[in-house]
Short mmCIF file of C-alpha atoms and ligand atoms in Angstrom, two decimals:
data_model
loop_
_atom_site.label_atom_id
_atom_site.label_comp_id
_atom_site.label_asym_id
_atom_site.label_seq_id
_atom_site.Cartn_x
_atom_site.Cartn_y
_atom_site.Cartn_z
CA UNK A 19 13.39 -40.36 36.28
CA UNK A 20 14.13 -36.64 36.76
CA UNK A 21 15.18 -34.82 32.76
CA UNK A 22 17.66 -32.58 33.35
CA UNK A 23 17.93 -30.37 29.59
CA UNK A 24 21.23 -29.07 28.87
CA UNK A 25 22.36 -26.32 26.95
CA UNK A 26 25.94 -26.05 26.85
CA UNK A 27 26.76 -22.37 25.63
CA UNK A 28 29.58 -20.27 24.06
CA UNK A 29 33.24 -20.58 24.89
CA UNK A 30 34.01 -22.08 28.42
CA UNK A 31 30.48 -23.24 29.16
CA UNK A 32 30.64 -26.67 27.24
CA UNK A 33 33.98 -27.30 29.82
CA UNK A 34 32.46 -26.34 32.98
CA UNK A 35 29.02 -27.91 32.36
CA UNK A 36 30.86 -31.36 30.94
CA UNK A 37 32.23 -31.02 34.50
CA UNK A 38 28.89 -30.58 37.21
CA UNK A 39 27.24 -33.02 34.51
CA UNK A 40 29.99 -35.86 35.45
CA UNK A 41 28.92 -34.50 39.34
CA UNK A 42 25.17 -35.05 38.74
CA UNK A 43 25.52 -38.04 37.21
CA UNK A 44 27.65 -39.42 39.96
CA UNK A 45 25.38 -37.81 42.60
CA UNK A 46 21.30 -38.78 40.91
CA UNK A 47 20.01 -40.89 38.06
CA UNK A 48 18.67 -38.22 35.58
CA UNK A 49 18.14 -38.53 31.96
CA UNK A 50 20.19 -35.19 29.96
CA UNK A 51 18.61 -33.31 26.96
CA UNK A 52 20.85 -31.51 25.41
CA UNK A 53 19.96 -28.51 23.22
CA UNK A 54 22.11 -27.04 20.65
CA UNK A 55 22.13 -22.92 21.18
CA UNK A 56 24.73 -19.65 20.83
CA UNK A 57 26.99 -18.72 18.85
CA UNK A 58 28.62 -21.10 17.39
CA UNK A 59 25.80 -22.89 16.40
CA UNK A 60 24.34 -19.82 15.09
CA UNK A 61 27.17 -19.86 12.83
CA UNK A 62 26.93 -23.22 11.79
CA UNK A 63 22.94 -22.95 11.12
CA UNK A 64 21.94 -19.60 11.18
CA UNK A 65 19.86 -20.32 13.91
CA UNK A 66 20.50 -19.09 17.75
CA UNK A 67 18.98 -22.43 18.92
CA UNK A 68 17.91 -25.59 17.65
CA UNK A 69 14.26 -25.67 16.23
CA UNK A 70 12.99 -27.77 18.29
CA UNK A 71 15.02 -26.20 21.24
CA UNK A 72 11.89 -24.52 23.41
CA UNK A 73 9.92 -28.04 23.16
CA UNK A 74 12.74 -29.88 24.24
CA UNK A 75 13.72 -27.32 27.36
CA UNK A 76 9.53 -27.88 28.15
CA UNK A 77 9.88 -31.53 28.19
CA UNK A 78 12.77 -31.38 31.02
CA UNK A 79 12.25 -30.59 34.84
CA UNK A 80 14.81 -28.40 34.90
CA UNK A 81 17.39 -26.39 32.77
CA UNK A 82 21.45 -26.42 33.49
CA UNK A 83 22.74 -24.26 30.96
CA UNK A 84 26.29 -22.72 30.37
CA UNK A 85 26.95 -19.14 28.89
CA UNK A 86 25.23 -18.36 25.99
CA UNK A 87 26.41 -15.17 23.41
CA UNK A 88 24.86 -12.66 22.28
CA UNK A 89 27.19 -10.77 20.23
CA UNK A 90 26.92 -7.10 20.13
CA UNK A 91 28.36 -6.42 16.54
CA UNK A 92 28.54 -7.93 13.43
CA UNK A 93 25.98 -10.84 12.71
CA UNK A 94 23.77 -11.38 15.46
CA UNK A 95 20.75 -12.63 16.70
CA UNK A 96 17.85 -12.51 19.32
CA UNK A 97 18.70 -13.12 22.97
CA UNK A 98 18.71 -16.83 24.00
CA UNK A 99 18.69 -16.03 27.29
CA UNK A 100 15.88 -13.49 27.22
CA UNK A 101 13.83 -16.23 24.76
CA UNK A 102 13.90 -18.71 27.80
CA UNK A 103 13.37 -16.10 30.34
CA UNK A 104 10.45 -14.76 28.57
CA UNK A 105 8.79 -18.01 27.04
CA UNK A 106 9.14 -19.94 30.82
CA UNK A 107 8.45 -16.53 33.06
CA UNK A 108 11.53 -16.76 35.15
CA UNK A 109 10.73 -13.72 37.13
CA UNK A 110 13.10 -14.54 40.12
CA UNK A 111 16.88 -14.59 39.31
CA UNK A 112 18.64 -15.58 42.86
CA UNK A 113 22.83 -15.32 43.25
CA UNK A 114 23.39 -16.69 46.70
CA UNK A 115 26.93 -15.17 47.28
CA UNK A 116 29.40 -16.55 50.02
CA UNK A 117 33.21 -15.79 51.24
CA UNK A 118 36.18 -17.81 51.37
CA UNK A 119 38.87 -17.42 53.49
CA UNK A 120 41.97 -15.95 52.19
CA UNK A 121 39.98 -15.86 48.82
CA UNK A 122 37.05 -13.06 49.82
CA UNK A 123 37.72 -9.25 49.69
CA UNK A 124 35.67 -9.97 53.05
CA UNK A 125 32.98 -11.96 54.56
CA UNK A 126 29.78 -12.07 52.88
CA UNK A 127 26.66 -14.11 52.73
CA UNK A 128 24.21 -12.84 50.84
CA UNK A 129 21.23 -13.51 48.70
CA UNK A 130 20.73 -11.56 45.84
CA UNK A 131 16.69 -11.94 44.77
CA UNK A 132 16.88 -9.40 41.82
CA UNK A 133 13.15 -9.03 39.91
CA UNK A 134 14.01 -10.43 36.34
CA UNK A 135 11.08 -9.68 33.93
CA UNK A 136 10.56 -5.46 33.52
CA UNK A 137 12.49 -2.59 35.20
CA UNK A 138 15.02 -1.62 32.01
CA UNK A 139 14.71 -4.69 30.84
CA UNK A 140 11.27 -4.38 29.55
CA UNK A 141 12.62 -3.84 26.09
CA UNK A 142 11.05 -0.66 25.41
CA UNK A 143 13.38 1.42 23.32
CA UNK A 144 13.22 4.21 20.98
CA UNK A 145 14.78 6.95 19.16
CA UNK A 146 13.65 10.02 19.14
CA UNK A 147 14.34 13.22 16.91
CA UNK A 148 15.41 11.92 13.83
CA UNK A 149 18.40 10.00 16.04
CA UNK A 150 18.87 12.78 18.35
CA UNK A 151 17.83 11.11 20.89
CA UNK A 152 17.07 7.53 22.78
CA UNK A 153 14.42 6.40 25.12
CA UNK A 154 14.48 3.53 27.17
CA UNK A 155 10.91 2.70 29.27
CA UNK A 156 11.64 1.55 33.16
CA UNK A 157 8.43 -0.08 33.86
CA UNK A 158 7.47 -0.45 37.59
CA UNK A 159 4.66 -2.43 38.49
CA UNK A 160 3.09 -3.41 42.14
CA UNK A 161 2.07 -6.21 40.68
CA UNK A 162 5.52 -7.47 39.85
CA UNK A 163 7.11 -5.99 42.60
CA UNK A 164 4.95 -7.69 44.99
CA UNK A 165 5.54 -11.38 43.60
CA UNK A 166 9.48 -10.64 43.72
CA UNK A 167 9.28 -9.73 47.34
CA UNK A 168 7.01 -12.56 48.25
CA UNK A 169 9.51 -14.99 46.51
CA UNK A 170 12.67 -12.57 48.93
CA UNK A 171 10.58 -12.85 52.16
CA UNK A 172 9.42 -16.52 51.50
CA UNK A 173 13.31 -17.67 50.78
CA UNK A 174 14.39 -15.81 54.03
CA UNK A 175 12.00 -18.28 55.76
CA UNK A 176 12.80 -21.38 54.02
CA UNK A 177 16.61 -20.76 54.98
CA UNK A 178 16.33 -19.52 58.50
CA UNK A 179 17.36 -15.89 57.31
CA UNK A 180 16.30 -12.81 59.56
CA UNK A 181 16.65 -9.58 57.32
CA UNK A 182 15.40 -8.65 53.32
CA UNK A 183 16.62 -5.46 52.01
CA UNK A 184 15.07 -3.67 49.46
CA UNK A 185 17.31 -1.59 47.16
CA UNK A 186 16.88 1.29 45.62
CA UNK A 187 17.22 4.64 44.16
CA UNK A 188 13.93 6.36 45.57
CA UNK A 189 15.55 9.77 46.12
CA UNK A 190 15.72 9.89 42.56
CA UNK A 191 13.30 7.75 41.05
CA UNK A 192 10.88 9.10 42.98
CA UNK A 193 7.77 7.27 41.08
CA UNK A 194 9.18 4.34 39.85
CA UNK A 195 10.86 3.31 42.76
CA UNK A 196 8.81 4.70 45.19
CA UNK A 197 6.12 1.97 43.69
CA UNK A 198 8.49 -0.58 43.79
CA UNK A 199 9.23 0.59 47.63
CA UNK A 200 5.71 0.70 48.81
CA UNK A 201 5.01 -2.61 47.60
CA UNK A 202 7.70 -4.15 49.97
CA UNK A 203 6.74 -3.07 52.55
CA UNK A 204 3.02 -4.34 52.07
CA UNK A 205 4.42 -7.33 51.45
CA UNK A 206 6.75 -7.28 54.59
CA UNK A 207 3.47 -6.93 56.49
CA UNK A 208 2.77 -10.74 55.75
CA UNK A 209 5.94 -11.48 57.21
CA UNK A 210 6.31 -10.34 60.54
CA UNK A 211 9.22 -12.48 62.02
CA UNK A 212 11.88 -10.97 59.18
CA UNK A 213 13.18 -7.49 59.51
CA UNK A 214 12.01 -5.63 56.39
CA UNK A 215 14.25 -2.64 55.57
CA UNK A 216 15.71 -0.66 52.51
CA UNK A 217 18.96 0.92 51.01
CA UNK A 218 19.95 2.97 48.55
CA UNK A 219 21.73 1.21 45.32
CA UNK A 220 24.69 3.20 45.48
CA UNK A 221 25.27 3.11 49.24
CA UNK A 222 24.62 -0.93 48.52
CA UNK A 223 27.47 -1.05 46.41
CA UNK A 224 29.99 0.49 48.93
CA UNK A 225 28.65 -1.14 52.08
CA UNK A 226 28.78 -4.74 50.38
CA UNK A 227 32.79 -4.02 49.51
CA UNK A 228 33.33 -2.04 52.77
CA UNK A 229 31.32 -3.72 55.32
CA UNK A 230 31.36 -7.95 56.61
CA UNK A 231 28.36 -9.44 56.56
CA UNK A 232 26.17 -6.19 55.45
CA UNK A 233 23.10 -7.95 54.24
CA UNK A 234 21.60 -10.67 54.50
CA UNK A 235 18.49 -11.04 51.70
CA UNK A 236 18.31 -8.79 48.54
CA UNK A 237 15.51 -7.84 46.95
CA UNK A 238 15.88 -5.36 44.16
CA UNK A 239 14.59 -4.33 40.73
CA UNK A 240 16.32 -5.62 37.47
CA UNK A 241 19.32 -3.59 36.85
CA UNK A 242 20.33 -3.13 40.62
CA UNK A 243 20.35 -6.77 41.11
CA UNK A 244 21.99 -7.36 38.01
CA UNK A 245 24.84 -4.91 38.73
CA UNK A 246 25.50 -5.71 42.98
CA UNK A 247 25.65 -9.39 41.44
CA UNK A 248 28.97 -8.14 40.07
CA UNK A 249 30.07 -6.37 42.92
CA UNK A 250 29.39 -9.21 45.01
CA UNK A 251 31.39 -11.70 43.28
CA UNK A 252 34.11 -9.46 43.23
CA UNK A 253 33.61 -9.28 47.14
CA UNK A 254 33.72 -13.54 46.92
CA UNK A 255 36.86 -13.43 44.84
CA UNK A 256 35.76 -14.94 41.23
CA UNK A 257 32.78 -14.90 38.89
CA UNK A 258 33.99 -18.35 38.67
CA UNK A 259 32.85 -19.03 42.22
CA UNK A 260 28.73 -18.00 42.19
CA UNK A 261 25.85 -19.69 40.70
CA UNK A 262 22.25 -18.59 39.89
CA UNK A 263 18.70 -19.90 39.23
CA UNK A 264 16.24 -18.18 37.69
CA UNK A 265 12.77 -19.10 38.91
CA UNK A 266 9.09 -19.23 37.84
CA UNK A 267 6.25 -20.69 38.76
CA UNK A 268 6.56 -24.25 37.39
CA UNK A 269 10.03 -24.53 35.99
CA UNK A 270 13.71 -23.07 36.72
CA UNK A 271 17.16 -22.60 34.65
CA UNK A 272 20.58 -22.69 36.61
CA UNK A 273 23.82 -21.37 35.58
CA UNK A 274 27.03 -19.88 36.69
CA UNK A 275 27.06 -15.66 36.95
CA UNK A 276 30.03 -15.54 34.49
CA UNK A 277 29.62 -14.93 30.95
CA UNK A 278 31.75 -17.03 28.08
CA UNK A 279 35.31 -15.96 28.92
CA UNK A 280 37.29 -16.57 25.61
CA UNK A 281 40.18 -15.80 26.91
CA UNK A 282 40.50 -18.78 28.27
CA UNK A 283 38.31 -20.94 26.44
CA UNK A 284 39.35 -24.41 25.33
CA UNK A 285 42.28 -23.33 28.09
CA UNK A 286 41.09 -26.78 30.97
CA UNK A 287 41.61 -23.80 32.88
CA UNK A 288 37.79 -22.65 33.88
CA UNK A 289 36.51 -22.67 37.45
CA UNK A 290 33.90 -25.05 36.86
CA UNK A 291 32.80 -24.24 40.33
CA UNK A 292 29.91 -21.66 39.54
CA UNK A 293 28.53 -24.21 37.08
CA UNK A 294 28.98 -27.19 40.18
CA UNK A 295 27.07 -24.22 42.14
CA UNK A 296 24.41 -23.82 40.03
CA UNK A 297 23.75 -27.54 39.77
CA UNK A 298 23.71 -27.46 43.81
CA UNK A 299 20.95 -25.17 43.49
CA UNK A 300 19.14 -26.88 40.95
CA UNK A 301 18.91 -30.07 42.96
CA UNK A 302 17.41 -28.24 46.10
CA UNK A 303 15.34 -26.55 43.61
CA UNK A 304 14.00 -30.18 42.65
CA UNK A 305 14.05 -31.30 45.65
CA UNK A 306 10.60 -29.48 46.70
CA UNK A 307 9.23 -33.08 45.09
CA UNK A 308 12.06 -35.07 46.25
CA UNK A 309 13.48 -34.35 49.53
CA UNK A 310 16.29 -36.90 48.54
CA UNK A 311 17.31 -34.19 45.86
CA UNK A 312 17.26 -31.53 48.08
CA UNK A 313 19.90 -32.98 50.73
CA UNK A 314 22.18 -34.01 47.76
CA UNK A 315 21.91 -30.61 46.77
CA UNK A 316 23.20 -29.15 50.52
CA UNK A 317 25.67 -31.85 50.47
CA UNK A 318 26.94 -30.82 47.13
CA UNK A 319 27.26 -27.32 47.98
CA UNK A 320 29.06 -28.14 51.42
CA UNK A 321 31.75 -30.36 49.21
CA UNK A 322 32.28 -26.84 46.96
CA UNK A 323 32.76 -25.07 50.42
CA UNK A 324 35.21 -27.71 51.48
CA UNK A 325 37.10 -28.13 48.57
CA UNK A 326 37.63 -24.15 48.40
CA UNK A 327 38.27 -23.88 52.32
CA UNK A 328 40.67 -26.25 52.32
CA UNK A 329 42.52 -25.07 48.95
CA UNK A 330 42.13 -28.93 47.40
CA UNK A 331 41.95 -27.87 43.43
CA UNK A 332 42.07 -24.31 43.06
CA UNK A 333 41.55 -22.39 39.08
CA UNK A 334 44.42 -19.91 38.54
CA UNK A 335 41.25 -17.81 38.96
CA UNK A 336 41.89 -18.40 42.50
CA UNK A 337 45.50 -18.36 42.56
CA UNK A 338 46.41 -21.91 41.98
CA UNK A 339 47.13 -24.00 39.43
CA UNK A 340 44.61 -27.21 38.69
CA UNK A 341 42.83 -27.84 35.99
CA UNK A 342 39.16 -27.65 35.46
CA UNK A 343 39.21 -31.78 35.53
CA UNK A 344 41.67 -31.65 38.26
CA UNK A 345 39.56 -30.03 40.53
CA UNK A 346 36.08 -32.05 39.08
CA UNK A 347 38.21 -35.23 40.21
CA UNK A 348 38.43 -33.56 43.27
CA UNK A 349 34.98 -32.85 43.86
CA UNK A 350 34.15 -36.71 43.06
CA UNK A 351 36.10 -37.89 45.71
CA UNK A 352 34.74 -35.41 48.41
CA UNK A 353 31.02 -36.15 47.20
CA UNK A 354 31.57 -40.17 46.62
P1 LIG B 410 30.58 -12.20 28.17
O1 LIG B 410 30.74 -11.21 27.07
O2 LIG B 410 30.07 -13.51 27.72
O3 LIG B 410 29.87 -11.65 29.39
P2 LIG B 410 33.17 -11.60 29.36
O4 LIG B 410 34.53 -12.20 29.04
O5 LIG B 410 32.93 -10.15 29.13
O6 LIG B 410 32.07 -12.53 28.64
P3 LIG B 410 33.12 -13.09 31.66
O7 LIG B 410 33.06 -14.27 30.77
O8 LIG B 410 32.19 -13.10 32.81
O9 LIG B 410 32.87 -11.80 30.88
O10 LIG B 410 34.62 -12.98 32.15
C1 LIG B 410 35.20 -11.88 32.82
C2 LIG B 410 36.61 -12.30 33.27
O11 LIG B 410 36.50 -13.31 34.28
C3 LIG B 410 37.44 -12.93 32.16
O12 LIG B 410 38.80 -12.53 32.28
C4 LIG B 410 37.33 -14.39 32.38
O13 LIG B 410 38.44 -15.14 31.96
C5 LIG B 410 37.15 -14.50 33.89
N1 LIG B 410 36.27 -15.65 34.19
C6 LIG B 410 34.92 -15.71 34.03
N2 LIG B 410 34.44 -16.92 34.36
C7 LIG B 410 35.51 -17.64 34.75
C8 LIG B 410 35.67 -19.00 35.20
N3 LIG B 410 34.62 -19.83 35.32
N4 LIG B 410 36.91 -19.41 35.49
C9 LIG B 410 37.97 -18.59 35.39
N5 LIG B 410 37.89 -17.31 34.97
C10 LIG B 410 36.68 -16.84 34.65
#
């Protein structure tokens, strides 16, 4: 039986990931670990996640988590989210992004491949004159850059897509970016049926608010990605309506884009959509060992589409009024 491990997260996660769980188990027979993490059980223990956490995530196939905090002042603690990154080398983070009538700013379908292991993430940081002054390291490498435009140009295959992108900002990271640049389009040698070009980040960001349809794949170093992610859920009309996966070589985690939203936490108000999303994603993920789990996946995504496209259950998110189990109950029907 596949082992799904769960980790719930901060504020709306434990709603909208109570919700694609009753999906999942209505859709496959799976057996759920959960795994106690964030911040409020940091403030229960002292811990960010249970001890035992890691081992219990390594047991699983695959992770489903929620959103996990981080706070930025006052008591806090390591990263969860880098911890798993790191510890399971989930160098591909993927945001597949699509519109909505009379939701979208316009029509989009997109992949987002964004390289999720150096580039300013790399977590080298210093200060500099006495306090004067802060340095943060970008690191480039070909090495990196290569595998996350394999993974771009490989996905464009797998789903019949025809163009990968690479973004940007050579004209003024001449070096950095230039490396990141040159190994693209070595890669994009190995890949002769997909048409391998490049943009600038900037010019990105207006073209994928201005423009229907502007790109098709994504590739792009760490913070690029992590920023057009943004802009294109703003472009599909709610962080509440995009999931992601991050990938490595032997094991993936899946979650909506959207962080913890207090505001409306403990509200029965959250899209639980991006988590539903995420789970969809997961289960095609999966399904590279079980083609069953890969069509249930596709199905469960084309139920999402439905139930959006035909305004079913809509999230005040989306301007209407159902609840987060409202529009779960929904989703049952359409995928029973
Ligand atoms: P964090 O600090 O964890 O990133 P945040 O509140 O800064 O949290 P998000 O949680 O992504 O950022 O939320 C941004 C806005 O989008 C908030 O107003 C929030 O209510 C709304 N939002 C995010 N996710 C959802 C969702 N699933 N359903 C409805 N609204 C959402």
């Amino acid at each position: 039986m596949i082992k799904i491990a769960v980790m719930e997260g901060d504020g709306i996660g434990p709603e909208i990931i109570g919700g694609a769980i009753s999906i999942l188990e209505s859709l496959i027979e799976a057996e759920f670990l959960y795994v106690k993490a964030g911040k409020r059980y940091f403030h229960e223990t002292g811990l960010p996640m249970e001890e035992n956490g890691i081992q219990k995530i390594k047991e699983a196939d695959a992770l489903l988590k929620g959103p996990v905090a981080t706070p930025i002042r006052g008591k806090t603690y390591p990263s969860v989210n880098l911890r798993i990154r790191r510890e399971f080398n989930l160098y591909a983070n993927v945001r597949p992004f699509r519109s909505y009538k009379g939701i979208s700013l316009r029509e989009i379908d997109t992949v987002i491949v964004r390289e999720n292991t150096e580039g300013l993430y790399s977590g080298i940081e210093e200060v500099k004159g006495g306090g004067e002054k802060a340095v943060a390291s970008r690191v480039i490498t070909r090495d990196k850059s290569e595998r996350i435009s394999e993974y771009a140009f490989k996905l464009a295959e797998r789903e019949g897509r025809n163009r990968v992108t690479a973004i940007h900002k050579r004209n003024v990271l001449k070096v950095s970016d230039g490396l990141f640049l040159e190994s693209f389009y070595r890669v994009a040698e190995g890949h002769p049926n997909i048409v391998a070009d490049d943009a600038i980040v900037d010019a990105a960001a207006y073209k994928l608010v201005k423009v229907d349809k502007a790109f098709d794949v994504m590739v792009t170093p760490n913070l690029y990605g992590d920023i057009l992610s943004d802009v294109a859920a703003g472009v599909v009309g709610s962080l509440g309506l995009c999931g992601s996966a991050q990938i490595g070589d032997d094991f993936a985690a899946f979650e909506p884009i959207h962080g913890t939203a207090e505001d409306i936490a403990g509200k029965g108000i959250a899209n639980p959509l991006g988590a539903v999303i995420a789970s969809s994603l997961m289960l095609i993920w999966l399904g590279e060992r079980d083609p069953l789990l890969r069509e249930k996946g596709i199905s469960l995504r084309k139920a999402v589409d439905d139930l959006v496209d035909r305004r079913l259950a809509l999230t005040p998110d989306l301007g209407g009024s159902s609840t987060t189990a409202e529009v779960i109950n929904t989703l049952l029907k359409l995928v029973s």
